[in-house]
Amino acid sequence: MPTAPPNRLDFPRFLPVGDTGLLVEFGDAISLSLNMAVVELDRSLAKARLPGLVESVPTYRSLLIEYEPALIRLPKLIERIKLLLRASKPRSHGADRQLLVPVAYDEGSDEDLATASGLLGLKPDAVISAHVAAHYRVYMIGFMPGFAYLGGLPPELHLPRRNVVRSGAPEGSIMIGGIQAAIAARPLRTGWYVIGRTPVRGFDKTRAEPFLFRAGDNVRFRQIDDKEFERLVAKAAEGSLVIEVVE
Amino acid sequence: MTDVGARSVLLVRQQGQFVTVQDYGRMGWKRFGVPRSGAMDLLSLAVANVLVGNSLHAPALEFMFVGGEYELLAEGGRRVAVTGGSFPVFQNGKRVSAYRSIQLSRGDILRIGAAPDAVWGYLAINGSFAMPRELGSASTNVASGIGGLDGCALRAGDAVPLGTSVLDAGQPNVEQTFYAPQRPKSLLVRVVLGPQDNYFDPKSLDVLLSEPFTITHHIDRMGYNLLGPKLVHARGPDLISDGVVPGSIQVPGSGQLIALFADCQPTGGYPKVATVLSADIGRLAQSRPGSTVRFYSVTIEEAYEARLSFLRRFEQLYHQITTVSQDYVQQPQLV
């Protein structure tokens, strides 16, 4: 018999994950307010520096916390988290960053932009315009190092992911699938549609901060041409490509 | 083929199966999609390190089933040890023992075969390895190209640079031995139910906790596919992606179990019916294809006691070493 859908009042929920994990769930949907709560708690925990906290992982609507039971146990950890939640004011730990990401559309796409456009009943230029016009938020980084899941894809660009996965999507792939958008930091096989490519490196292990995108970042895209793409790729390779970030 | 020059290296003459550099793991980067990695069997890694005089969690070579063949190119020789199971070990063709420190001289050839009672083996060497830490750890994650030797598994011809020996050349050899763990053909594994046990119908939870599951041949550092009675999803098999940990038992639409391990991606979209205790992950990882496991549910408090016990085992390792040679006794360095 299916269980009843969770009631709003049931949240936040505190679910043990084995003997070293705690999942704090804020809801059961992909929504801006739920993700803001996740990112807010993540930032609060970082500031609180609880002894025994190993790390935390923000995802769409929950925060996974890894802890060391030799130093802190669930009842105390949950109590401290509840205190942080009660004390928290919106955006009290800093505003979200605004990132402007250059994209060469149809670069690396290997027919995906044309295919997606056809399925959407739009000309490729209209797909590009809609993609560029939107405001996105990084909901989480997961699946692969530096892979950024974005919310905010306009409804006219929603289309089901493919059944057959394509290989050879390059690093920097700008992708759409389902109701989501994404930026890939490494080459991958995917069922999403690759509509363009950014020269910006989402993951560069030689950089002081190896990962560019974080949960809570606001992202917008700007269109560049092939020549500009090549120029920026060369800059990224020598470590001198700077992306516009507004804190 | 790397130019070895004057450096101390361990040369790979024949590659074993999926050999990578692993240490305790990489903490703090899961929020960026970077797995923890690290040894599949942390306790066996620690035993190998203690046997050669390293700190408990120093980088060692981890191999899957078959260890391969190595040549030591280091002045003054080095102490090495192999753990994880009853691996056949040969020094210059002569049979020596796993779970025992072995003194290798420069030019010695070490060969490690397959064990009947383990999946993962560890080759530790005094002084460990000299490669740079990436994102805070030497552990290799091949999928993301991070750590170890260029983020890859070792191949024939690779020269793995060694760290500085922590014993002076010329000290008498101290043979140290340990005892290989007993490995039953059918393993009892403790779990804490959840976090998505409520995604399954109650009969499925009974099945999970009463039926045997078989380890298939589809196993790797990310996870093990098990074969057994199907679990039934009460709410459908999809989940908004959330965090997972090594030890998570996820159940996709097939209803079959996947036990996740060190290289699992930090997030996933399948419901997780239960989580293996951190104290039992290593033992589960060492269960060979064809062997069976049964899951046993414990409370969080019992799980905590198991973890504290597990942590104590590491601390006790130094006291459990049996010194065979009485000529010279030295305590291994605690770094």
Coordinates of C-alpha atoms in Angstrom, one line a residue:
Chain A
M1 CA 0.0 0.0 0.0
P2 CA 1.6 3.3 -0.9
T3 CA 2.5 5.6 2.0
A4 CA 0.7 8.9 2.3
P5 CA 2.6 11.9 0.8
P6 CA 4.5 13.8 3.5
N7 CA 2.7 16.6 5.2
R8 CA 4.3 20.1 5.2
L9 CA 4.2 20.0 9.0
D10 CA 6.4 16.9 8.9
F11 CA 9.4 18.9 7.8
P12 CA 12.2 19.4 8.5
R13 CA 12.8 15.7 9.0
F14 CA 15.9 14.2 10.6
L15 CA 16.7 10.8 9.1
P16 CA 19.7 8.7 10.4
V17 CA 22.0 7.5 7.6
G18 CA 23.9 4.6 9.2
D19 CA 26.1 5.4 12.2
T20 CA 27.9 8.4 10.7
G21 CA 25.2 10.3 8.7
L22 CA 22.2 12.5 9.2
L23 CA 19.9 13.6 6.4
V24 CA 18.0 16.8 7.2
E25 CA 15.1 16.9 4.8
F26 CA 13.2 20.2 4.2
G27 CA 10.6 18.9 1.8
D28 CA 9.9 16.6 -1.1
A29 CA 10.0 18.8 -4.2
I30 CA 12.4 20.8 -6.3
S31 CA 11.7 24.3 -5.2
L32 CA 13.6 27.5 -4.6
S33 CA 12.5 27.9 -1.0
L34 CA 13.4 24.4 -0.1
N35 CA 16.9 24.7 -1.7
M36 CA 17.4 28.1 0.0
A37 CA 16.7 26.4 3.4
V38 CA 19.3 23.7 2.6
V39 CA 22.0 26.2 1.6
E40 CA 21.2 28.4 4.6
L41 CA 21.6 25.5 7.0
D42 CA 24.8 24.4 5.2
R43 CA 26.2 27.9 5.7
S44 CA 25.1 28.1 9.4
L45 CA 26.8 24.8 10.1
A46 CA 30.0 25.9 8.5
K47 CA 30.0 29.0 10.7
A48 CA 29.1 27.0 13.9
R49 CA 32.1 24.7 13.6
L50 CA 30.5 21.9 15.6
P51 CA 33.1 19.4 16.9
G52 CA 32.6 16.1 15.3
L53 CA 31.2 17.4 12.1
V54 CA 33.1 15.9 9.2
E55 CA 31.4 17.5 6.2
S56 CA 27.9 18.4 4.8
V57 CA 26.5 17.9 1.3
P58 CA 23.7 20.2 0.1
T59 CA 21.3 18.7 -2.4
Y60 CA 18.0 19.9 -3.8
R61 CA 15.8 19.6 -0.7
S62 CA 18.0 18.0 1.9
L63 CA 21.4 18.4 3.6
L64 CA 23.5 15.3 4.3
I65 CA 25.7 15.7 7.3
E66 CA 28.6 13.3 8.1
Y67 CA 29.7 13.2 11.7
E68 CA 32.0 11.3 14.0
P69 CA 30.0 9.4 16.7
A70 CA 33.1 9.3 18.9
L71 CA 32.7 13.1 19.2
I72 CA 29.0 13.8 18.7
R73 CA 25.9 11.7 18.6
L74 CA 22.5 12.2 16.9
P75 CA 20.4 13.6 19.8
K76 CA 22.9 16.4 20.4
L77 CA 23.6 17.0 16.7
I78 CA 19.9 17.3 16.0
E79 CA 19.4 19.6 19.0
R80 CA 22.2 21.9 17.8
I81 CA 20.7 21.9 14.3
K82 CA 17.3 22.8 15.5
L83 CA 18.8 25.8 17.4
L84 CA 20.6 26.9 14.2
L85 CA 17.3 26.6 12.3
R86 CA 15.5 28.7 14.9
A87 CA 18.2 31.4 15.0
S88 CA 18.6 31.7 11.3
K89 CA 17.5 34.8 9.4
P90 CA 17.2 34.6 5.6
R91 CA 20.4 35.4 3.9
S92 CA 22.1 36.0 7.2
H93 CA 25.2 34.2 6.0
G94 CA 25.9 36.3 2.9
A95 CA 24.1 36.9 -0.4
D96 CA 24.3 34.3 -3.1
R97 CA 27.0 35.0 -5.8
Q98 CA 26.0 36.0 -9.3
L99 CA 28.0 34.3 -12.0
L100 CA 28.0 35.2 -15.7
V101 CA 28.9 32.2 -17.8
P102 CA 30.0 32.6 -21.5
V103 CA 28.6 30.0 -23.9
A104 CA 29.3 29.2 -27.5
Y105 CA 26.0 27.6 -28.5
D106 CA 26.1 24.6 -30.7
E107 CA 29.8 24.1 -29.8
G108 CA 30.3 20.4 -28.8
S109 CA 26.6 19.9 -29.4
D110 CA 27.0 17.2 -32.1
E111 CA 23.5 17.8 -33.5
D112 CA 21.9 18.0 -30.1
L113 CA 20.9 21.7 -30.4
A114 CA 19.2 20.9 -33.8
T115 CA 17.5 17.8 -32.4
A116 CA 16.3 19.5 -29.2
S117 CA 15.1 22.5 -31.2
G118 CA 13.1 20.2 -33.5
L119 CA 11.5 18.4 -30.6
L120 CA 10.6 21.7 -28.9
G121 CA 9.1 23.1 -32.1
L122 CA 11.4 26.1 -32.0
K123 CA 14.2 27.4 -34.3
P124 CA 17.7 26.9 -32.7
D125 CA 18.0 30.8 -32.3
A126 CA 14.8 30.8 -30.3
V127 CA 16.1 28.0 -28.0
I128 CA 19.3 30.1 -27.5
S129 CA 17.4 33.3 -26.8
A130 CA 15.2 31.5 -24.2
H131 CA 18.2 29.8 -22.6
V132 CA 20.2 33.1 -22.4
A133 CA 17.3 35.2 -21.1
A134 CA 16.6 33.0 -18.0
H135 CA 17.9 33.4 -14.5
Y136 CA 19.3 30.1 -13.0
R137 CA 20.3 28.9 -9.6
V138 CA 22.8 26.1 -8.8
Y139 CA 20.7 23.7 -6.7
M140 CA 23.5 21.2 -6.1
I141 CA 26.8 19.8 -7.4
G142 CA 26.6 16.0 -7.8
F143 CA 26.7 13.0 -10.0
M144 CA 30.3 13.9 -11.1
P145 CA 32.9 16.3 -9.8
G146 CA 31.8 19.9 -10.5
F147 CA 28.6 18.9 -12.3
A148 CA 26.2 21.7 -11.5
Y149 CA 22.5 21.1 -11.5
L150 CA 20.6 24.3 -12.3
G151 CA 17.0 25.3 -11.7
G152 CA 15.2 28.0 -13.7
L153 CA 15.1 26.5 -17.2
P154 CA 12.1 28.2 -18.9
P155 CA 9.1 26.0 -19.5
E156 CA 9.3 26.3 -23.3
L157 CA 12.7 24.5 -23.1
H158 CA 11.4 21.5 -21.0
L159 CA 11.8 18.2 -22.9
P160 CA 12.2 14.6 -21.8
R161 CA 15.7 13.2 -21.6
R162 CA 16.7 10.7 -24.2
N163 CA 16.3 7.0 -23.7
V164 CA 19.6 6.3 -25.5
V165 CA 22.6 7.9 -23.7
R166 CA 25.1 9.8 -25.9
S167 CA 28.7 9.6 -25.3
G168 CA 31.4 12.2 -25.9
A169 CA 29.7 15.2 -24.3
P170 CA 32.8 17.4 -23.6
E171 CA 33.8 19.2 -20.5
G172 CA 32.1 22.5 -20.2
S173 CA 28.9 21.0 -21.8
I174 CA 25.9 23.3 -21.3
M175 CA 22.9 20.9 -21.1
I176 CA 19.2 20.7 -20.8
G177 CA 17.0 17.8 -19.9
G178 CA 13.6 17.3 -18.2
I179 CA 13.0 20.5 -16.3
Q180 CA 16.6 21.1 -15.5
A181 CA 19.7 22.6 -16.9
A182 CA 23.3 21.7 -16.1
I183 CA 26.9 22.6 -16.6
A184 CA 29.3 19.7 -16.9
A185 CA 32.9 20.1 -15.6
R186 CA 34.2 16.9 -17.1
P187 CA 33.5 14.8 -20.2
L188 CA 30.5 12.5 -19.8
R189 CA 28.0 10.2 -21.2
T190 CA 24.5 11.7 -20.9
G191 CA 20.8 11.5 -21.8
W192 CA 20.6 15.3 -21.6
Y193 CA 20.8 17.5 -24.7
V194 CA 24.1 19.5 -25.1
I195 CA 23.1 22.8 -26.6
G196 CA 26.5 24.6 -26.2
R197 CA 29.8 24.7 -24.4
T198 CA 31.5 27.0 -22.0
P199 CA 35.3 27.6 -22.0
V200 CA 35.1 28.1 -18.3
R201 CA 36.5 25.2 -16.2
G202 CA 34.1 24.1 -13.6
F203 CA 36.8 21.9 -12.1
D204 CA 40.5 22.7 -12.3
K205 CA 42.7 20.9 -9.7
T206 CA 45.6 23.3 -10.3
R207 CA 43.5 26.2 -9.1
A208 CA 43.5 27.5 -5.6
E209 CA 39.7 27.0 -5.5
P210 CA 39.4 23.9 -7.7
F211 CA 35.6 24.1 -8.1
L212 CA 33.9 27.1 -9.5
F213 CA 30.2 26.5 -8.9
R214 CA 28.5 26.0 -5.5
A215 CA 25.0 25.3 -4.4
G216 CA 23.2 28.7 -4.0
D217 CA 25.0 30.5 -6.9
N218 CA 22.9 32.5 -9.3
V219 CA 23.9 31.9 -12.9
R220 CA 23.2 33.7 -16.1
F221 CA 24.6 32.8 -19.5
R222 CA 26.0 35.1 -22.2
Q223 CA 26.4 34.1 -25.8
I224 CA 29.9 34.2 -27.4
D225 CA 31.1 33.2 -30.9
D226 CA 33.5 30.5 -31.9
K227 CA 36.5 32.8 -32.1
E228 CA 35.8 34.1 -28.6
F229 CA 35.3 30.5 -27.4
E230 CA 38.8 29.5 -28.7
R231 CA 40.3 32.6 -27.2
L232 CA 38.8 31.9 -23.8
V233 CA 39.7 28.2 -23.9
A234 CA 43.3 29.2 -24.3
K235 CA 43.1 31.6 -21.4
A236 CA 41.5 28.9 -19.2
A237 CA 44.3 26.5 -20.2
E238 CA 46.9 28.9 -18.9
G239 CA 44.8 29.7 -15.8
S240 CA 44.1 33.3 -16.6
L241 CA 40.4 33.1 -17.5
V242 CA 38.4 35.1 -15.0
I243 CA 34.7 34.7 -14.7
E244 CA 32.6 37.6 -13.7
V245 CA 31.4 36.9 -10.1
V246 CA 29.4 39.4 -8.1
E247 CA 29.2 38.6 -4.4
Chain B
M1 CA 58.3 3.9 -19.3
T2 CA 59.3 6.4 -16.7
D3 CA 63.0 7.4 -16.3
V4 CA 63.7 6.2 -12.8
G5 CA 67.0 8.0 -12.4
A6 CA 68.2 8.3 -8.8
R7 CA 64.8 8.3 -7.2
S8 CA 63.5 5.4 -5.1
V9 CA 60.6 3.8 -6.9
L10 CA 58.5 0.7 -6.9
L11 CA 58.5 -0.4 -10.5
V12 CA 55.4 -2.2 -11.9
R13 CA 56.5 -5.2 -13.9
Q14 CA 53.2 -6.8 -14.4
Q15 CA 50.0 -5.0 -13.6
G16 CA 47.6 -6.6 -11.1
Q17 CA 43.9 -6.1 -11.4
F18 CA 42.8 -2.6 -10.8
V19 CA 45.7 -1.4 -8.7
T20 CA 45.4 2.1 -7.3
V21 CA 47.0 4.2 -4.6
Q22 CA 44.6 4.5 -1.6
D23 CA 44.8 6.0 1.8
Y24 CA 42.1 6.8 4.4
G25 CA 40.1 8.8 1.9
R26 CA 39.4 12.3 0.8
M27 CA 37.1 14.3 3.1
G28 CA 35.4 17.6 2.5
W29 CA 34.9 17.6 -1.2
K30 CA 31.6 15.6 -1.5
R31 CA 29.7 18.9 -1.9
F32 CA 31.5 19.3 -5.2
G33 CA 30.7 15.7 -6.4
V34 CA 34.0 14.2 -5.4
P35 CA 33.7 10.7 -3.8
R36 CA 35.5 9.9 -0.6
S37 CA 37.5 7.1 -2.2
G38 CA 40.1 5.6 0.1
A39 CA 40.7 1.9 0.9
M40 CA 37.7 -0.5 0.5
D41 CA 38.9 -2.3 3.7
L42 CA 40.4 0.4 6.0
L43 CA 41.4 -2.1 8.7
S44 CA 43.5 -4.2 6.3
L45 CA 45.2 -1.0 5.0
A46 CA 46.0 -0.1 8.6
V47 CA 47.5 -3.6 9.4
A48 CA 49.7 -3.4 6.3
N49 CA 51.0 0.0 7.3
V50 CA 51.7 -1.0 10.9
L51 CA 53.6 -4.0 9.7
V52 CA 56.0 -1.8 7.7
G53 CA 56.4 1.0 10.2
N54 CA 54.1 3.5 8.6
S55 CA 51.4 5.6 10.2
L56 CA 48.0 3.8 10.1
H57 CA 46.4 5.5 7.2
A58 CA 49.4 6.1 4.9
P59 CA 48.9 5.6 1.2
A60 CA 49.4 2.0 0.0
L61 CA 48.6 0.1 -3.2
E62 CA 45.2 -1.5 -3.2
F63 CA 44.5 -4.3 -5.7
M64 CA 41.5 -6.2 -6.7
F65 CA 41.9 -10.1 -6.6
V66 CA 45.4 -10.1 -8.1
G67 CA 48.3 -8.0 -6.9
G68 CA 50.7 -8.1 -9.8
E69 CA 54.5 -8.0 -9.9
Y70 CA 56.8 -5.3 -8.7
E71 CA 60.5 -4.5 -8.5
L72 CA 62.0 -2.5 -5.7
L73 CA 64.5 0.2 -6.9
A74 CA 65.5 1.8 -3.7
E75 CA 68.9 2.0 -2.0
G76 CA 69.1 0.1 1.2
G77 CA 66.0 -1.9 0.6
R78 CA 62.6 -1.5 2.1
R79 CA 60.2 -3.3 4.4
V80 CA 56.9 -4.3 2.7
A81 CA 53.7 -6.2 3.7
V82 CA 50.7 -7.6 2.0
T83 CA 47.3 -7.8 3.8
G84 CA 43.6 -8.2 3.0
G85 CA 43.5 -12.0 2.8
S86 CA 45.6 -15.1 2.3
F87 CA 47.4 -13.7 -0.8
P88 CA 50.2 -15.9 -2.1
V89 CA 53.3 -13.7 -2.0
F90 CA 56.7 -14.5 -3.7
Q91 CA 60.0 -12.7 -3.2
N92 CA 62.3 -13.5 -6.0
G93 CA 60.2 -16.6 -6.7
K94 CA 60.4 -17.9 -3.2
R95 CA 57.1 -18.2 -1.3
V96 CA 56.8 -15.7 1.6
S97 CA 53.8 -14.8 3.7
A98 CA 51.0 -12.3 3.7
Y99 CA 50.4 -10.6 7.1
R100 CA 54.1 -10.5 7.7
S101 CA 56.6 -7.8 7.1
I102 CA 59.1 -8.7 4.3
Q103 CA 62.5 -7.2 3.9
L104 CA 63.1 -6.4 0.2
S105 CA 66.6 -5.6 -1.1
R106 CA 67.2 -3.4 -4.1
G107 CA 66.3 -5.3 -7.2
D108 CA 64.1 -7.8 -5.5
I109 CA 61.0 -8.9 -7.4
L110 CA 57.7 -9.2 -5.4
R111 CA 54.8 -11.1 -6.9
I112 CA 51.3 -11.3 -5.4
G113 CA 48.7 -13.7 -6.6
A114 CA 45.0 -14.2 -5.9
A115 CA 43.6 -15.1 -2.5
P116 CA 40.6 -17.5 -2.0
D117 CA 39.2 -15.4 0.9
A118 CA 39.4 -11.8 -0.2
V119 CA 38.6 -9.3 -3.0
W120 CA 40.9 -6.4 -2.0
G121 CA 44.5 -6.7 -1.0
Y122 CA 47.0 -4.1 0.2
L123 CA 50.7 -3.7 -0.4
A124 CA 52.3 -1.2 2.0
I125 CA 55.9 -0.1 1.8
N126 CA 58.0 1.6 4.5
G127 CA 58.0 5.3 3.8
S128 CA 54.8 5.1 1.7
F129 CA 54.6 7.0 -1.6
A130 CA 55.8 10.4 -2.6
M131 CA 53.1 11.6 -4.9
P132 CA 51.5 14.9 -4.2
R133 CA 48.1 15.0 -2.4
E134 CA 45.3 16.1 -4.6
L135 CA 42.3 17.7 -2.8
G136 CA 43.9 16.7 0.4
S137 CA 44.5 13.0 -0.2
A138 CA 46.6 10.6 -2.2
S139 CA 43.6 8.3 -2.8
T140 CA 42.8 7.6 -6.4
N141 CA 39.4 8.2 -8.0
V142 CA 39.8 7.0 -11.6
A143 CA 36.5 8.3 -12.8
S144 CA 37.4 11.9 -11.9
G145 CA 41.2 11.6 -12.6
I146 CA 42.1 12.7 -9.1
G147 CA 44.8 11.3 -6.9
G148 CA 47.3 8.5 -7.0
L149 CA 49.5 8.3 -10.1
D150 CA 47.9 10.7 -12.6
G151 CA 44.5 9.7 -11.4
C152 CA 44.9 6.3 -13.0
A153 CA 45.1 2.6 -12.1
L154 CA 48.7 1.3 -12.3
R155 CA 50.0 -0.2 -15.5
A156 CA 53.1 -2.2 -16.3
G157 CA 56.1 0.2 -16.6
D158 CA 54.8 2.7 -14.1
A159 CA 57.4 3.7 -11.5
V160 CA 55.7 4.7 -8.3
P161 CA 57.9 7.2 -6.4
L162 CA 58.6 6.2 -2.8
G163 CA 58.6 8.4 0.3
T164 CA 61.6 8.6 2.6
S165 CA 62.2 5.5 4.5
V166 CA 61.3 5.9 8.2
L167 CA 63.9 3.4 9.3
D168 CA 67.6 4.1 8.9
A169 CA 69.4 1.8 6.4
G170 CA 71.4 -0.7 8.3
Q171 CA 69.0 -1.4 11.2
P172 CA 68.5 -5.1 11.8
N173 CA 65.4 -6.5 10.3
V174 CA 62.5 -6.8 12.7
E175 CA 60.1 -9.4 11.4
Q176 CA 56.5 -8.7 12.5
T177 CA 53.5 -10.8 11.9
F178 CA 49.8 -10.5 12.2
Y179 CA 46.9 -12.9 11.8
A180 CA 44.7 -12.9 8.7
P181 CA 41.0 -12.5 9.5
Q182 CA 38.6 -15.3 9.4
R183 CA 36.2 -14.9 6.5
P184 CA 33.0 -16.9 6.5
K185 CA 31.3 -18.0 3.2
S186 CA 28.1 -16.4 4.5
L187 CA 28.5 -13.1 6.2
L188 CA 26.2 -11.3 8.6
V189 CA 26.2 -7.6 8.0
R190 CA 24.7 -5.1 10.4
V191 CA 22.6 -2.2 9.1
V192 CA 20.6 0.7 10.3
L193 CA 17.4 0.9 8.4
G194 CA 16.7 4.0 6.2
P195 CA 16.9 6.8 5.3
Q196 CA 14.2 5.7 2.8
D197 CA 13.0 2.5 4.3
N198 CA 9.5 4.0 4.2
Y199 CA 9.7 3.9 0.4
F200 CA 9.3 0.1 0.6
D201 CA 6.4 -2.0 1.6
P202 CA 6.8 -3.7 5.0
K203 CA 7.1 -7.2 3.5
S204 CA 10.1 -6.0 1.6
L205 CA 11.8 -5.0 4.8
D206 CA 11.2 -8.5 6.2
V207 CA 12.7 -9.9 3.1
L208 CA 15.8 -7.6 3.4
L209 CA 16.4 -8.8 7.0
S210 CA 15.7 -12.5 6.6
E211 CA 16.8 -13.7 3.2
P212 CA 20.3 -14.3 1.9
F213 CA 21.7 -12.1 -0.9
T214 CA 24.5 -13.2 -3.2
I215 CA 27.4 -11.1 -4.4
T216 CA 27.4 -11.1 -8.2
H217 CA 30.4 -10.6 -10.4
H218 CA 29.3 -7.0 -11.1
I219 CA 31.4 -5.4 -8.3
D220 CA 33.8 -2.5 -8.3
R221 CA 35.0 0.3 -6.0
M222 CA 31.7 2.2 -6.6
G223 CA 29.4 -0.5 -5.6
Y224 CA 28.4 -4.2 -5.5
N225 CA 25.4 -5.5 -7.3
L226 CA 23.7 -8.2 -5.2
L227 CA 21.3 -10.9 -6.4
G228 CA 18.3 -11.9 -4.3
P229 CA 14.6 -11.6 -3.8
K230 CA 13.2 -8.4 -5.1
L231 CA 12.3 -5.5 -2.9
V232 CA 9.0 -3.8 -3.8
H233 CA 8.8 0.0 -3.9
A234 CA 5.7 1.5 -2.4
R235 CA 6.2 4.9 -3.9
G236 CA 8.0 4.2 -7.1
P237 CA 11.8 3.9 -7.6
D238 CA 12.6 7.6 -8.2
L239 CA 13.8 10.0 -5.6
I240 CA 14.9 13.6 -5.8
S241 CA 18.7 13.2 -5.7
D242 CA 20.1 13.4 -2.3
G243 CA 23.3 12.5 -0.4
V244 CA 24.6 8.9 -0.2
V245 CA 27.4 7.5 1.9
P246 CA 29.6 4.4 1.5
G247 CA 27.5 1.7 3.1
S248 CA 24.3 2.9 1.5
I249 CA 22.1 0.1 0.1
Q250 CA 20.2 1.6 -2.8
V251 CA 17.4 -0.1 -4.7
P252 CA 16.6 0.9 -8.3
G253 CA 13.5 -0.1 -10.2
S254 CA 14.7 -3.7 -10.6
G255 CA 14.2 -4.2 -6.9
Q256 CA 17.7 -5.7 -6.6
L257 CA 20.2 -4.3 -4.1
I258 CA 23.3 -2.2 -4.8
A259 CA 25.7 -1.8 -1.9
L260 CA 27.7 1.4 -2.3
F261 CA 31.4 1.7 -1.5
A262 CA 34.3 4.2 -1.4
D263 CA 34.1 5.5 -5.0
C264 CA 30.3 6.0 -5.0
Q265 CA 29.1 9.3 -6.2
P266 CA 28.1 11.5 -3.3
T267 CA 24.6 11.9 -4.5
G268 CA 22.0 9.6 -6.0
G269 CA 18.4 9.3 -7.1
Y270 CA 17.5 5.8 -5.9
P271 CA 15.8 5.0 -2.6
K272 CA 18.2 3.7 0.1
V273 CA 16.5 1.0 2.2
A274 CA 19.3 0.7 4.7
T275 CA 22.9 1.7 5.5
V276 CA 25.7 -0.8 6.4
L277 CA 27.5 0.1 9.7
S278 CA 30.9 1.7 9.1
A279 CA 32.4 -1.2 11.1
D280 CA 31.1 -3.7 8.7
I281 CA 31.8 -2.0 5.3
G282 CA 35.3 -3.5 5.0
R283 CA 34.1 -7.0 5.7
L284 CA 31.3 -6.7 3.2
A285 CA 33.7 -5.3 0.6
Q286 CA 35.9 -8.4 1.1
S287 CA 33.0 -10.8 0.3
R288 CA 33.8 -12.5 -3.0
P289 CA 31.4 -13.0 -5.9
G290 CA 29.3 -16.1 -5.2
S291 CA 29.3 -15.7 -1.5
T292 CA 26.2 -14.7 0.4
V293 CA 25.4 -12.0 2.9
R294 CA 22.5 -11.6 5.3
F295 CA 21.5 -8.2 6.8
Y296 CA 20.7 -7.7 10.4
S297 CA 19.1 -4.5 11.7
V298 CA 20.5 -2.7 14.7
T299 CA 19.6 0.4 16.6
I300 CA 21.6 3.6 16.3
E301 CA 23.0 3.1 19.8
E302 CA 24.2 -0.4 18.9
A303 CA 25.7 1.0 15.7
Y304 CA 27.6 3.6 17.8
E305 CA 29.0 0.9 20.1
A306 CA 30.1 -1.0 17.0
R307 CA 31.9 2.1 15.6
L308 CA 33.7 2.8 18.9
S309 CA 34.8 -0.9 19.0
F310 CA 35.9 -0.6 15.4
L311 CA 38.0 2.6 16.1
R312 CA 39.5 0.9 19.1
R313 CA 40.7 -1.9 16.8
F314 CA 42.9 0.5 14.9
E315 CA 44.4 1.8 18.2
Q316 CA 45.1 -1.7 19.3
L317 CA 47.0 -2.7 16.2
Y318 CA 50.4 -1.7 17.5
H319 CA 50.0 -3.9 20.5
Q320 CA 48.9 -6.9 18.5
I321 CA 52.0 -7.2 16.4
T322 CA 54.0 -10.3 17.2
T323 CA 57.7 -9.7 16.9
V324 CA 59.3 -12.8 15.5
S325 CA 62.9 -11.8 15.6
Q326 CA 64.2 -11.1 19.1
D327 CA 67.5 -9.5 17.9
Y328 CA 66.1 -6.0 17.9
V329 CA 62.7 -4.6 19.0
Q330 CA 61.5 -1.3 17.7
Q331 CA 58.1 0.3 18.0
P332 CA 56.8 1.4 14.6
Q333 CA 56.6 5.1 14.3
L334 CA 53.4 6.9 15.0
V335 CA 53.2 9.8 12.6

